[in-house]
Amino acid sequence: MTTLQPMTQVSSEKQVEAVINNFSITVGTANGSGSQTSNLTLLRALFKMGIPVSGKNLFPSNIQGLPTWYTIRLSEDGYLARCDDQEIVVAINPDSFTQDLASVSPGGVFFYADDIRLAITREDITVYPMPVRQLVKESDAPTNLKSYIANMVYVGVLAQLLGIDLEKIYQALDFHFKGKQKPI
């Protein structure tokens, strides 16, 4: 089994103990934004790496454009339920940004789309801005797919920083799109 661990934050007082294969990733997006493909890609890639995972959507509303969250729980013991602790949070939706930021556990990691220009005042977490808009603009994706590509940016960022095997990401996309190379 592959092991993954969230990044550890080092303070002047002490280093936070690493947690391996027992943490959660929560992604805050807008309902109807195409994030389900990205979320399932992460979930399937982690599963294909041999890590016990489960995923859960939280839809306070089924109205397109309103906030939605997806939590992936990695549990070396195979636990399926969501946790109170949210060690890694990804904020793509400006409407839930403040709530997403507040939900990160102390010592956790917060990723956000860098075009969201809201204040980040927490000093007990590690923060990573993601150049979502810039990367989408630089992609050669058709205009009608650019909003979906934005969600794949956080997949790539998490894959890179957490050590998720890119071949497993590709396999997850291949499964999702049934081998069609254009959307993959």
Coordinates of C-alpha atoms in Angstrom, one line a residue:
M1 CA 0.0 0.0 0.0
T2 CA 1.2 3.5 -0.8
T3 CA 1.4 6.0 2.0
L4 CA 0.3 9.6 1.7
Q5 CA 0.6 12.3 4.3
P6 CA -0.6 15.9 4.4
M7 CA 2.2 18.4 4.5
T8 CA 3.4 19.3 8.0
Q9 CA 3.7 22.8 9.2
V10 CA 6.7 23.8 11.1
S11 CA 6.4 26.6 13.7
S12 CA 9.2 28.2 15.7
E13 CA 7.9 26.3 18.8
K14 CA 7.4 22.7 17.5
Q15 CA 6.8 20.6 14.4
V16 CA 3.4 19.1 13.9
E17 CA 3.4 15.3 13.9
A18 CA 2.9 13.8 10.4
V19 CA -0.3 11.9 9.9
I20 CA -0.1 9.1 7.3
N21 CA -3.1 7.6 5.5
N22 CA -5.5 8.8 8.1
F23 CA -6.8 12.3 7.1
S24 CA -9.5 13.9 5.0
I25 CA -9.6 16.2 2.0
T26 CA -12.6 18.5 1.6
V27 CA -13.3 20.4 -1.6
G28 CA -15.7 23.3 -1.6
T29 CA -17.1 24.2 -5.0
A30 CA -20.4 25.3 -6.6
N31 CA -23.1 22.8 -7.4
G32 CA -23.2 22.1 -11.1
S33 CA -19.6 23.2 -11.8
G34 CA -18.4 19.8 -12.9
S35 CA -16.4 19.1 -9.7
Q36 CA -17.8 15.6 -9.4
T37 CA -15.5 14.4 -12.1
S38 CA -12.5 15.9 -10.4
N39 CA -13.5 14.6 -7.0
L40 CA -14.1 11.1 -8.3
T41 CA -10.7 11.2 -10.1
L42 CA -9.0 11.9 -6.8
L43 CA -10.9 9.2 -5.0
R44 CA -10.3 6.6 -7.7
A45 CA -6.6 7.4 -8.0
L46 CA -6.1 7.1 -4.3
F47 CA -8.0 3.8 -4.3
K48 CA -5.9 2.5 -7.2
M49 CA -2.8 3.3 -5.1
G50 CA -4.1 0.8 -2.6
I51 CA -5.2 3.4 0.0
P52 CA -8.5 2.7 1.7
V53 CA -10.7 5.7 0.9
S54 CA -14.4 6.8 0.9
G55 CA -16.1 9.8 -0.5
K56 CA -19.2 11.8 0.5
N57 CA -21.0 14.7 -1.1
L58 CA -22.7 17.3 1.0
F59 CA -25.4 19.2 -0.8
P60 CA -27.2 21.8 1.4
S61 CA -29.2 22.5 -1.8
N62 CA -29.6 21.0 -5.2
I63 CA -29.8 24.4 -6.8
Q64 CA -27.1 25.0 -9.4
G65 CA -24.5 27.5 -8.3
L66 CA -24.9 27.1 -4.6
P67 CA -22.1 25.7 -2.4
T68 CA -21.4 22.0 -2.3
W69 CA -18.6 20.0 -0.5
Y70 CA -17.0 16.7 -1.2
T71 CA -15.0 14.9 1.4
I72 CA -12.5 12.2 0.8
R73 CA -11.5 10.2 3.8
L74 CA -8.3 8.3 3.7
S75 CA -8.3 5.7 6.5
E76 CA -5.7 3.0 6.8
D77 CA -8.2 1.2 9.1
G78 CA -10.9 1.4 6.4
Y79 CA -13.2 3.8 8.3
L80 CA -15.9 5.2 6.0
A81 CA -17.6 7.9 8.0
R82 CA -16.7 11.6 7.6
C83 CA -14.5 13.1 10.4
D84 CA -15.0 16.3 12.3
D85 CA -11.4 17.2 11.5
Q86 CA -10.6 18.6 8.1
E87 CA -6.9 18.4 7.6
I88 CA -6.9 19.5 3.9
V89 CA -9.5 21.9 2.5
V90 CA -9.6 23.1 -1.1
A91 CA -11.7 26.3 -1.7
I92 CA -12.8 27.0 -5.2
N93 CA -16.1 28.7 -4.5
P94 CA -15.8 32.3 -3.3
D95 CA -19.3 32.1 -1.7
S96 CA -18.1 29.4 0.8
F97 CA -14.5 30.6 1.1
T98 CA -14.8 32.0 4.6
Q99 CA -16.6 28.9 5.8
D100 CA -14.0 26.7 4.1
L101 CA -11.2 28.6 5.7
A102 CA -12.7 28.3 9.2
S103 CA -13.2 24.6 8.8
V104 CA -9.5 23.7 8.4
S105 CA -8.2 21.9 11.5
P106 CA -5.3 23.7 13.3
G107 CA -2.1 22.4 11.7
G108 CA -4.0 21.7 8.5
V109 CA -3.6 22.9 4.9
F110 CA -5.7 25.3 2.9
F111 CA -5.6 25.4 -0.9
Y112 CA -7.6 28.1 -2.7
A113 CA -8.1 29.6 -6.1
D114 CA -5.9 32.7 -6.1
D115 CA -8.5 34.8 -7.9
I116 CA -10.5 34.7 -4.7
R117 CA -9.4 37.9 -3.0
L118 CA -10.6 37.4 0.6
A119 CA -8.5 37.9 3.7
I120 CA -6.7 34.9 5.2
T121 CA -5.9 35.7 8.8
R122 CA -5.2 32.3 10.2
E123 CA -1.6 31.6 11.3
D124 CA -2.2 28.0 12.6
I125 CA -2.5 26.5 9.1
T126 CA -0.4 26.2 5.9
V127 CA -1.9 28.1 2.9
Y128 CA -1.3 27.5 -0.8
P129 CA -2.8 29.7 -3.4
M130 CA -3.5 27.9 -6.7
P131 CA -3.3 29.8 -10.1
V132 CA -6.6 28.3 -11.3
R133 CA -7.6 31.1 -13.7
Q134 CA -4.1 31.4 -15.1
L135 CA -3.7 27.7 -15.8
V136 CA -7.2 27.5 -17.4
K137 CA -6.3 30.5 -19.6
E138 CA -3.0 28.8 -20.7
S139 CA -4.7 25.5 -21.5
D140 CA -5.8 24.7 -25.0
A141 CA -9.1 23.5 -23.9
P142 CA -12.2 24.5 -25.8
T143 CA -14.0 27.5 -24.3
N144 CA -17.1 25.4 -23.4
L145 CA -14.9 23.1 -21.2
K146 CA -12.8 25.7 -19.4
S147 CA -15.0 25.8 -16.3
Y148 CA -14.6 22.1 -16.0
I149 CA -10.8 22.3 -16.5
A150 CA -10.7 24.7 -13.5
N151 CA -11.7 21.8 -11.2
M152 CA -8.9 19.6 -12.6
V153 CA -6.3 22.2 -11.4
Y154 CA -6.9 21.2 -7.8
V155 CA -6.5 17.6 -8.8
G156 CA -3.1 18.3 -10.3
V157 CA -2.0 20.5 -7.3
L158 CA -3.1 17.8 -4.8
A159 CA -1.4 15.1 -6.8
Q160 CA 1.8 17.0 -6.9
L161 CA 2.0 18.0 -3.3
L162 CA 0.6 14.8 -1.8
G163 CA 2.5 12.4 -4.1
I164 CA -0.6 11.0 -5.8
D165 CA 0.6 8.8 -8.7
L166 CA -0.1 10.7 -12.0
E167 CA -0.5 7.3 -13.8
K168 CA -3.4 6.5 -11.3
I169 CA -4.9 9.9 -12.1
Y170 CA -4.8 9.0 -15.8
Q171 CA -6.3 5.6 -15.1
A172 CA -9.1 7.2 -13.1
L173 CA -9.9 9.7 -16.0
D174 CA -9.7 6.8 -18.5
F175 CA -12.3 4.9 -16.5
H176 CA -14.5 7.9 -16.1
F177 CA -14.4 8.9 -19.8
K178 CA -14.5 5.3 -21.0
G179 CA -11.2 5.6 -22.9
K180 CA -12.2 8.7 -24.9
Q181 CA -8.9 10.5 -25.3
K182 CA -10.3 14.0 -26.0
P183 CA -11.8 14.6 -22.6
I184 CA -9.0 12.7 -20.9

